[in-house]
Short mmCIF file of C-alpha atoms in Angstrom, two decimals:
data_model
loop_
_atom_site.label_atom_id
_atom_site.label_comp_id
_atom_site.label_asym_id
_atom_site.label_seq_id
_atom_site.Cartn_x
_atom_site.Cartn_y
_atom_site.Cartn_z
CA UNK A 6 2.19 36.12 -15.36
CA UNK A 7 3.16 32.74 -15.64
CA UNK A 8 0.97 30.33 -17.87
CA UNK A 9 -0.33 27.27 -16.83
CA UNK A 10 -2.46 24.80 -18.33
CA UNK A 11 -3.89 21.39 -16.61
CA UNK A 12 -5.45 18.99 -18.80
CA UNK A 13 -7.57 17.34 -16.09
CA UNK A 14 -7.97 13.69 -18.10
CA UNK A 15 -11.38 12.66 -16.35
CA UNK A 16 -10.55 9.15 -17.89
CA UNK A 17 -13.53 7.58 -18.98
CA UNK A 18 -12.47 8.56 -22.46
CA UNK A 19 -9.46 6.43 -22.18
CA UNK A 20 -11.47 3.78 -20.20
CA UNK A 21 -13.78 3.24 -22.21
CA UNK A 22 -10.58 3.05 -25.33
CA UNK A 23 -9.12 0.65 -23.67
CA UNK A 24 -11.92 -1.92 -22.67
CA UNK A 25 -13.99 -1.52 -25.30
CA UNK A 26 -14.43 -5.06 -25.90
CA UNK A 27 -12.20 -8.10 -24.46
CA UNK A 28 -11.19 -8.77 -27.83
CA UNK A 29 -10.10 -5.21 -28.64
CA UNK A 30 -8.34 -5.50 -25.36
CA UNK A 31 -6.29 -8.81 -26.00
CA UNK A 32 -4.55 -6.76 -29.08
CA UNK A 33 -3.40 -3.55 -27.41
CA UNK A 34 0.07 -3.98 -25.98
CA UNK A 35 0.88 -1.62 -22.68
CA UNK A 36 3.62 -0.26 -21.28
CA UNK A 37 2.56 1.67 -19.07
CA UNK A 38 -1.40 1.36 -17.25
CA UNK A 39 -2.25 3.91 -14.40
CA UNK A 40 -5.59 3.40 -12.76
CA UNK A 41 -6.67 6.38 -11.06
CA UNK A 42 -7.60 3.95 -8.00
CA UNK A 43 -10.94 3.49 -6.34
CA UNK A 44 -10.61 -0.45 -7.60
CA UNK A 45 -13.72 -1.79 -5.76
CA UNK A 46 -13.30 -5.68 -5.54
CA UNK A 47 -14.86 -8.57 -4.93
CA UNK A 48 -12.92 -10.62 -2.42
CA UNK A 49 -13.87 -12.26 0.87
CA UNK A 50 -12.86 -9.24 3.05
CA UNK A 51 -15.05 -6.81 0.54
CA UNK A 52 -18.41 -9.15 -0.23
CA UNK A 53 -19.96 -5.83 -0.99
CA UNK A 54 -18.15 -5.48 -4.16
CA UNK A 55 -19.76 -8.85 -5.08
CA UNK A 56 -22.81 -10.11 -7.23
CA UNK A 57 -23.52 -12.52 -5.26
CA UNK A 58 -21.06 -14.32 -2.19
CA UNK A 59 -20.21 -17.70 -1.84
CA UNK A 60 -16.77 -17.60 -0.35
CA UNK A 61 -16.12 -20.99 2.36
CA UNK A 62 -15.94 -20.79 6.00
CA UNK A 63 -11.92 -20.97 5.59
CA UNK A 64 -11.50 -17.88 3.78
CA UNK A 65 -10.45 -14.56 5.71
CA UNK A 66 -13.47 -12.71 6.49
CA UNK A 67 -12.25 -9.88 8.62
CA UNK A 68 -9.49 -8.92 10.11
CA UNK A 69 -9.78 -9.70 14.02
CA UNK A 70 -7.78 -9.08 17.56
CA UNK A 71 -7.14 -10.69 20.12
CA UNK A 72 -6.54 -9.27 24.24
CA UNK A 73 -5.18 -12.18 25.95
CA UNK A 74 -2.51 -12.66 28.44
CA UNK A 75 0.24 -14.27 26.65
CA UNK A 76 -0.56 -11.11 23.83
CA UNK A 77 0.14 -8.79 27.24
CA UNK A 78 2.89 -10.80 27.91
CA UNK A 79 4.20 -11.20 24.34
CA UNK A 80 3.79 -7.32 23.85
CA UNK A 81 5.57 -6.14 27.71
CA UNK A 82 8.55 -8.67 26.35
CA UNK A 83 9.27 -6.85 23.59
CA UNK A 84 11.93 -4.10 22.66
CA UNK A 85 9.63 -1.89 21.53
CA UNK A 86 7.64 -2.08 24.49
CA UNK A 87 10.59 -1.68 26.71
CA UNK A 88 11.92 1.21 24.62
CA UNK A 89 8.67 3.32 25.97
CA UNK A 90 8.80 6.05 28.77
CA UNK A 91 7.02 5.40 32.03
CA UNK A 92 4.05 7.81 30.27
CA UNK A 93 4.14 6.31 26.78
CA UNK A 94 3.73 3.02 28.90
CA UNK A 95 1.06 4.34 31.11
CA UNK A 96 -1.30 5.75 27.91
CA UNK A 97 -0.85 1.94 26.25
CA UNK A 98 -1.46 -0.42 29.43
CA UNK A 99 -4.41 1.44 30.35
CA UNK A 100 -6.46 1.13 27.16
CA UNK A 101 -4.57 -3.05 26.90
CA UNK A 102 -6.08 -3.27 30.69
CA UNK A 103 -9.74 -1.93 30.00
CA UNK A 104 -9.98 -4.67 26.60
CA UNK A 105 -8.09 -7.89 28.38
CA UNK A 106 -10.27 -7.25 31.82
CA UNK A 107 -13.68 -6.94 29.59
CA UNK A 108 -12.91 -9.88 27.44
CA UNK A 109 -10.26 -12.35 29.60
CA UNK A 110 -13.27 -14.37 30.74
CA UNK A 111 -14.18 -15.22 27.62
CA UNK A 112 -12.14 -17.74 25.93
CA UNK A 113 -10.82 -17.11 22.58
CA UNK A 114 -12.83 -14.12 22.32
CA UNK A 115 -11.68 -11.93 19.46
CA UNK A 116 -12.89 -8.46 18.23
CA UNK A 117 -13.06 -6.92 15.05
CA UNK A 118 -11.16 -2.86 15.29
CA UNK A 119 -14.69 -1.28 14.89
CA UNK A 120 -15.52 -3.07 18.22
CA UNK A 121 -12.50 -2.64 20.08
CA UNK A 122 -13.14 1.31 19.58
CA UNK A 123 -16.21 1.47 20.53
CA UNK A 124 -15.29 -0.54 23.61
CA UNK A 125 -12.67 2.01 24.41
CA UNK A 126 -14.87 4.82 23.39
CA UNK A 127 -17.56 3.67 26.49
CA UNK A 128 -14.77 3.52 28.64
CA UNK A 129 -13.83 7.03 28.08
CA UNK A 130 -10.46 6.18 27.21
CA UNK A 131 -11.11 7.92 23.58
CA UNK A 132 -9.10 10.70 24.19
CA UNK A 133 -6.13 8.56 25.53
CA UNK A 134 -6.27 6.66 22.73
CA UNK A 135 -7.11 9.33 19.91
CA UNK A 136 -3.55 10.88 20.93
CA UNK A 137 -1.55 8.41 21.01
CA UNK A 138 1.46 8.44 18.59
CA UNK A 139 1.37 6.60 15.30
CA UNK A 140 4.20 3.85 16.86
CA UNK A 141 1.53 3.37 20.03
CA UNK A 142 -1.13 3.17 17.52
CA UNK A 143 -0.31 0.87 15.21
CA UNK A 144 1.97 -1.26 17.74
CA UNK A 145 -1.15 -1.93 20.01
CA UNK A 146 -3.07 -3.55 16.39
CA UNK A 147 -0.12 -5.18 15.39
CA UNK A 148 0.51 -6.93 18.62
CA UNK A 149 -2.27 -7.61 19.41
CA UNK A 150 -3.87 -8.89 15.88
CA UNK A 151 -5.29 -12.93 15.94
CA UNK A 152 -3.73 -15.44 13.80
CA UNK A 153 -6.76 -17.04 11.87
CA UNK A 154 -5.91 -20.67 10.99
CA UNK A 155 -8.53 -22.92 8.42
CA UNK A 156 -9.13 -26.59 9.64
CA UNK A 157 -5.69 -27.97 7.66
CA UNK A 158 -3.84 -25.41 10.50
CA UNK A 159 -3.20 -23.27 7.28
CA UNK A 160 -3.38 -19.04 7.75
CA UNK A 161 -6.58 -18.09 6.61
CA UNK A 162 -6.45 -15.73 3.55
CA UNK A 163 -8.36 -13.26 1.55
CA UNK A 164 -9.84 -14.79 -1.64
CA UNK A 165 -10.54 -13.02 -4.81
CA UNK A 166 -13.49 -13.96 -7.69
CA UNK A 167 -13.30 -11.29 -10.51
CA UNK A 168 -16.00 -13.10 -11.99
CA UNK A 169 -18.51 -11.89 -9.48
CA UNK A 170 -17.21 -8.09 -9.40
CA UNK A 171 -19.36 -5.38 -9.41
CA UNK A 172 -17.41 -3.10 -10.52
CA UNK A 173 -16.86 -3.83 -14.30
CA UNK A 174 -13.60 -0.90 -14.77
CA UNK A 175 -12.25 -2.99 -12.11
CA UNK A 176 -12.16 -6.31 -13.88
CA UNK A 177 -10.67 -4.39 -17.18
CA UNK A 178 -8.06 -2.29 -15.45
CA UNK A 179 -6.69 -6.10 -14.14
CA UNK A 180 -7.44 -7.39 -17.38
CA UNK A 181 -5.64 -4.59 -20.00
CA UNK A 182 -2.52 -5.45 -17.14
CA UNK A 183 -2.53 -9.00 -17.63
CA UNK A 184 -3.42 -8.80 -21.22
CA UNK A 185 -0.36 -6.72 -22.18
CA UNK A 186 1.60 -9.20 -19.91
CA UNK A 187 1.07 -11.90 -22.16
CA UNK A 188 1.41 -10.24 -25.02
CA UNK A 189 5.41 -9.50 -23.89
CA UNK A 190 5.31 -12.99 -22.75
CA UNK A 191 4.33 -14.82 -26.03
CA UNK A 192 7.12 -12.27 -27.66
CA UNK A 193 9.59 -13.94 -25.36
CA UNK A 194 8.15 -17.59 -26.28
CA UNK A 195 6.97 -18.05 -23.37
CA UNK A 196 2.99 -20.05 -22.54
CA UNK A 197 2.19 -17.66 -19.95
CA UNK A 198 3.33 -14.19 -18.25
CA UNK A 199 4.97 -14.07 -15.10
CA UNK A 200 3.54 -11.49 -13.17
CA UNK A 201 5.02 -9.61 -10.22
CA UNK A 202 3.11 -7.64 -6.94
CA UNK A 203 4.89 -4.77 -5.36
CA UNK A 204 2.30 -3.79 -2.40
CA UNK A 205 5.29 -1.27 -0.98
CA UNK A 206 2.78 1.70 -0.92
CA UNK A 207 1.03 -0.06 2.17
CA UNK A 208 2.05 -0.14 6.05
CA UNK A 209 1.48 -3.99 6.55
CA UNK A 210 3.21 -5.16 3.10
CA UNK A 211 2.98 -8.82 3.86
CA UNK A 212 -0.84 -8.60 4.48
CA UNK A 213 -1.67 -6.64 0.86
CA UNK A 214 0.32 -9.38 -0.67
CA UNK A 215 -2.71 -11.57 -0.12
CA UNK A 216 -5.07 -9.58 -2.11
CA UNK A 217 -2.65 -8.41 -5.16
CA UNK A 218 -1.72 -12.66 -5.37
CA UNK A 219 -5.26 -13.79 -5.44
CA UNK A 220 -6.04 -10.70 -7.27
CA UNK A 221 -3.53 -11.62 -9.79
CA UNK A 222 -4.12 -15.48 -9.66
CA UNK A 223 -7.26 -15.14 -11.40
CA UNK A 224 -5.22 -14.97 -14.74
CA UNK A 225 -3.95 -17.93 -16.18
CA UNK A 226 -0.27 -16.30 -14.91
CA UNK A 227 2.64 -17.10 -12.87
CA UNK A 228 2.12 -15.14 -10.10
CA UNK A 229 4.90 -13.64 -7.77
CA UNK A 230 5.17 -11.47 -4.54
CA UNK A 231 8.58 -9.86 -4.39
CA UNK A 232 8.82 -8.61 -0.81
CA UNK A 233 10.32 -5.22 -1.77
CA UNK A 234 9.81 -2.24 0.05
CA UNK A 235 11.22 0.58 2.46
CA UNK A 236 12.27 -1.52 5.39
CA UNK A 237 13.91 -3.96 2.84
CA UNK A 238 15.62 -0.82 1.33
CA UNK A 239 16.65 0.32 4.25
CA UNK A 240 18.57 -3.05 5.71
CA UNK A 241 20.19 -3.44 2.24
CA UNK A 242 21.28 -0.49 1.89
CA UNK A 243 22.63 -0.13 5.47
CA UNK A 244 23.71 -3.85 5.77
CA UNK A 245 20.95 -4.20 8.34
CA UNK A 246 20.13 -7.63 7.19
CA UNK A 247 19.89 -9.26 10.84
CA UNK A 248 18.08 -5.86 12.09
CA UNK A 249 14.99 -5.75 9.72
CA UNK A 250 12.42 -6.10 12.71
CA UNK A 251 14.07 -2.96 14.17
CA UNK A 252 13.62 -1.37 11.07
CA UNK A 253 9.97 -2.63 10.70
CA UNK A 254 9.49 -1.06 13.72
CA UNK A 255 10.78 2.95 13.06
CA UNK A 256 9.05 2.59 9.87
CA UNK A 257 4.95 1.86 12.01
CA UNK A 258 5.25 -2.05 11.10
CA UNK A 259 5.41 -4.34 14.57
CA UNK A 260 5.35 -8.21 15.61
CA UNK A 261 4.47 -9.27 11.50
CA UNK A 262 6.53 -12.32 12.50
CA UNK A 263 3.54 -13.88 14.17
CA UNK A 264 1.00 -13.58 11.40
CA UNK A 265 3.35 -13.44 8.61
CA UNK A 266 6.16 -16.33 9.26
CA UNK A 267 7.01 -17.68 6.00
CA UNK A 268 6.62 -14.24 4.47
CA UNK A 269 9.65 -12.36 7.17
CA UNK A 270 11.52 -15.05 6.43
CA UNK A 271 11.16 -14.77 2.34
CA UNK A 272 11.95 -10.99 3.19
CA UNK A 273 15.06 -11.85 5.17
CA UNK A 274 16.54 -13.85 2.31
CA UNK A 275 16.09 -11.23 -0.53
CA UNK A 276 17.53 -9.46 1.86
CA UNK A 277 20.94 -11.17 2.19
CA UNK A 278 20.80 -12.19 -1.05
CA UNK A 279 18.79 -9.36 -3.13
CA UNK A 280 20.85 -10.86 -6.59
CA UNK A 281 16.96 -12.98 -6.03
CA UNK A 282 15.49 -10.02 -6.32
CA UNK A 283 16.51 -8.73 -9.64
CA UNK A 284 16.39 -12.34 -10.77
CA UNK A 285 12.82 -11.81 -10.33
CA UNK A 286 12.21 -8.63 -11.89
CA UNK A 287 14.17 -10.11 -15.18
CA UNK A 288 11.61 -12.69 -15.56
CA UNK A 289 8.56 -10.39 -15.08
CA UNK A 290 6.20 -9.87 -17.95
CA UNK A 291 4.37 -7.11 -15.52
CA UNK A 292 4.62 -5.50 -12.43
CA UNK A 293 1.88 -4.09 -10.39
CA UNK A 294 2.15 -1.24 -7.92
CA UNK A 295 -0.48 -1.55 -4.98
CA UNK A 296 -2.41 1.70 -3.55
CA UNK A 297 -1.43 3.27 -0.41
CA UNK A 298 1.21 5.57 0.33
CA UNK A 299 3.21 6.71 -2.10
CA UNK A 300 6.29 8.17 -0.47
CA UNK A 301 6.49 4.22 0.69
CA UNK A 302 7.31 2.99 -2.22
CA UNK A 303 9.41 5.43 -3.65
CA UNK A 304 11.13 4.65 -0.26
CA UNK A 305 11.45 1.35 -1.48
CA UNK A 306 12.73 1.98 -4.69
CA UNK A 307 15.41 5.11 -3.63
CA UNK A 308 18.68 5.62 -1.58
CA UNK A 309 18.57 7.72 1.49
CA UNK A 310 20.20 10.35 -1.26
CA UNK A 311 17.25 10.13 -3.23
CA UNK A 312 19.14 8.09 -6.21
CA UNK A 313 17.73 5.24 -7.68
CA UNK A 314 18.08 1.61 -7.01
CA UNK A 315 19.38 -1.05 -8.79
CA UNK A 316 16.37 -2.65 -8.48
CA UNK A 317 14.44 0.67 -10.12
CA UNK A 318 16.86 0.91 -12.91
CA UNK A 319 16.00 -2.62 -13.49
CA UNK A 320 12.83 -1.64 -13.87
CA UNK A 321 13.14 1.25 -15.97
CA UNK A 322 15.41 -0.43 -18.26
CA UNK A 323 13.29 -3.22 -19.12
CA UNK A 324 9.86 -0.96 -19.17
CA UNK A 325 11.65 1.21 -21.71
CA UNK A 326 12.73 -1.59 -24.18
CA UNK A 327 9.08 -2.90 -24.18
CA UNK A 328 9.96 -5.65 -22.39
CA UNK A 329 7.84 -5.54 -18.75
CA UNK A 330 4.38 -3.75 -18.22
CA UNK A 331 4.05 -1.53 -15.01
CA UNK A 332 1.26 -1.05 -13.55
CA UNK A 333 -0.29 1.17 -10.26
CA UNK A 334 -3.19 1.96 -8.74
CA UNK A 335 -3.40 5.26 -6.56
CA UNK A 336 -0.43 5.34 -4.66
CA UNK A 337 1.17 2.80 -6.96
CA UNK A 338 -0.60 5.65 -9.90
CA UNK A 339 0.85 8.67 -8.06
CA UNK A 340 4.34 7.51 -7.62
CA UNK A 341 5.29 7.19 -11.13
CA UNK A 342 5.31 11.01 -12.13
CA UNK A 343 8.76 12.21 -12.39
CA UNK A 344 12.01 13.00 -14.41
CA UNK A 345 12.69 16.47 -16.23
CA UNK A 346 10.27 18.35 -18.53
CA UNK A 347 11.79 21.69 -20.42
CA UNK A 348 14.45 21.76 -18.03
CA UNK A 349 12.45 21.24 -14.61
CA UNK A 350 12.06 18.36 -11.99
CA UNK A 351 8.35 17.62 -11.98
CA UNK A 352 7.38 16.50 -8.47
CA UNK A 353 5.10 13.79 -6.91
CA UNK A 354 2.11 15.18 -5.32
CA UNK A 355 1.81 13.33 -1.60
CA UNK A 356 -1.14 14.59 -0.03
CA UNK A 357 -3.51 17.02 0.24
CA UNK A 358 -7.44 18.35 0.27
CA UNK A 359 -8.72 21.03 -2.24
CA UNK A 360 -10.25 23.29 -0.12
CA UNK A 361 -6.47 23.59 1.84
CA UNK A 362 -5.20 23.83 -1.26
CA UNK A 363 -7.01 26.69 -2.33
CA UNK A 364 -6.28 28.26 1.47
CA UNK A 365 -2.66 27.74 2.04
CA UNK A 366 -1.51 26.67 -1.37
CA UNK A 367 1.74 23.67 -1.26
CA UNK A 368 4.14 22.81 0.58
CA UNK A 369 7.41 21.19 -0.30
CA UNK A 370 7.21 18.52 2.33
CA UNK A 371 6.62 15.16 3.85
CA UNK A 372 2.59 14.36 4.10
CA UNK A 373 1.00 14.24 7.57
CA UNK A 374 0.61 11.16 9.35
CA UNK A 375 -2.51 9.44 8.20
CA UNK A 376 -3.90 9.66 11.29
CA UNK A 377 -3.62 13.20 11.93
CA UNK A 378 -7.57 14.08 10.83
CA UNK A 379 -8.10 11.56 14.03
CA UNK A 380 -6.17 13.70 16.63
CA UNK A 381 -4.97 17.54 16.81
CA UNK A 382 -1.63 17.19 16.45
CA UNK A 383 -0.04 16.60 13.38
CA UNK A 384 3.13 15.51 14.31
CA UNK A 385 6.17 17.63 15.35
CA UNK A 386 5.31 19.71 11.65
CA UNK A 387 3.41 23.22 11.44
CA UNK A 388 0.90 20.97 8.34
CA UNK A 389 -2.50 20.70 8.35
CA UNK A 390 -4.28 17.36 7.92
CA UNK A 391 -5.56 18.39 4.63
CA UNK A 392 -2.60 20.28 3.88
CA UNK A 393 -1.13 19.77 -0.14
CA UNK A 394 2.25 18.46 0.09
CA UNK A 395 4.67 17.16 -2.57
CA UNK A 396 7.97 15.12 -2.84
CA UNK A 397 10.15 18.29 -5.31
CA UNK A 398 12.33 15.16 -6.67
CA UNK A 399 9.73 13.60 -8.14
CA UNK A 400 8.86 9.65 -8.17
CA UNK A 401 9.41 6.96 -10.48
CA UNK A 402 9.79 9.09 -13.20
CA UNK A 403 8.44 6.41 -15.76
CA UNK A 404 5.66 8.67 -16.73
CA UNK A 405 7.42 12.18 -17.03
CA UNK A 406 4.95 14.27 -18.91
CA UNK A 407 3.39 16.44 -15.80
CA UNK A 408 2.03 15.55 -12.28
CA UNK A 409 -0.51 12.87 -11.68
CA UNK A 410 -3.46 12.92 -9.63
CA UNK A 411 -6.00 9.99 -8.80
CA UNK A 412 -9.15 9.61 -7.61
CA UNK A 413 -10.17 12.64 -9.55
CA UNK A 414 -13.74 13.15 -10.10
CA UNK A 415 -14.73 11.14 -6.94
CA UNK A 416 -12.74 13.10 -4.58
CA UNK A 417 -13.44 16.82 -6.52
CA UNK A 418 -8.89 17.09 -6.89
CA UNK A 419 -9.70 19.13 -9.53
CA UNK A 420 -8.56 22.29 -7.38
CA UNK A 421 -6.48 20.37 -5.29
CA UNK A 422 -4.28 19.47 -8.81
CA UNK A 423 -4.49 22.76 -10.41
CA UNK A 424 -3.15 24.48 -7.40
CA UNK A 425 -0.28 22.39 -7.32
CA UNK A 426 0.48 22.95 -11.14
CA UNK A 427 0.37 26.87 -10.81
CA UNK A 428 2.53 26.61 -7.32
CA UNK A 429 5.26 24.19 -8.64
CA UNK A 430 5.14 25.89 -12.16
CA UNK A 431 4.23 23.09 -13.97
CA UNK A 432 2.26 22.92 -17.56
CA UNK A 433 0.69 19.57 -17.63
CA UNK A 434 -1.23 17.41 -15.19
CA UNK A 435 -3.36 14.42 -15.50
CA UNK A 436 -5.75 13.33 -13.52
CA UNK A 437 -7.64 9.84 -13.36
CA UNK A 438 -10.52 8.36 -12.50
CA UNK A 439 -11.43 5.41 -9.99
CA UNK A 440 -11.64 1.85 -11.76
CA UNK A 441 -10.34 3.89 -14.71
#
């Protein structure tokens, strides 16, 4: 039988080396920093992660939704709504009308997502809600999201304060990234590093941009959000920059111009002049990839045929030349697996629970919907919600030593990684704990 070894590195050992003290961290020049996720960060949206509060009323504290007549009209006039079947329109309208009827007589009434769900449950529409297709589910919340404005008529944004962070491991990961980028900047005779955030792992990269900009702005650095996601890559490759909105819709993202008009315009400008993206990457000393869905990040960095884009080739070149530190958390870590070892392609893990991995093995297939556990249907596939799935051609290949898994000890993924290694005949697997 085939012999394999799985090195499950519960990275508390590595963590102690990385973050023994601030002085030691400053002397360490990393090229690749892979965090296991779970970076519980003190922010206005997550004050539970803070030693104490202190955020102002002008900071974003909750995503809210408003089921008003103007928003209903906007939705019904959208190209997306007009493309739906009569049955789909009936299902989504039953939910919208219930929420509208309940709150339309209360001026400016807004609801949290939990309040929306509670109202739907009490109305007897829970079955319809849970069986909405992904596109209808996400369109419901995207079209009725409420744009929150402060006293200066500016969009409220999420704020971060690492000085109040409860989890010191989280702070150490961010600091290790900054210090490595700072060292690289000094070697280029720059006074401070340029840090780039890429939020392509999120279904809504525009929303995630606030958080990662706020995190990186905690340090003495030039911070840039790069609007590089699967939507932009597809638009560039297909020469469809004027159809970015339709491409976003196809990728389950809707109506973002209403909430993030400046960012949507920024992405369009990058689409018609992609050399601007290359220029920004060349200026970077550090690039951080966010958590979410690694398949989305991979789609942002590769062409339809699986070949790397010019953006990924440049990132890898600068990283190998030690001019750029690349960091990732959760999905941003998982996507870095890949390359060839012993003549074999290293796959990228995309989904799976330990229990189903043992029962059903691994599947070379796209991961089921993230809502698959909420509904009884996983699209048109035969997959179950927790099936172990993987991308056979791997991710970026920046980490070519073996398989990569995240949230490791916290989610009991030792078994998952072992099964994955066995099924793909891979010798080495690396598991990274949270906040590590």
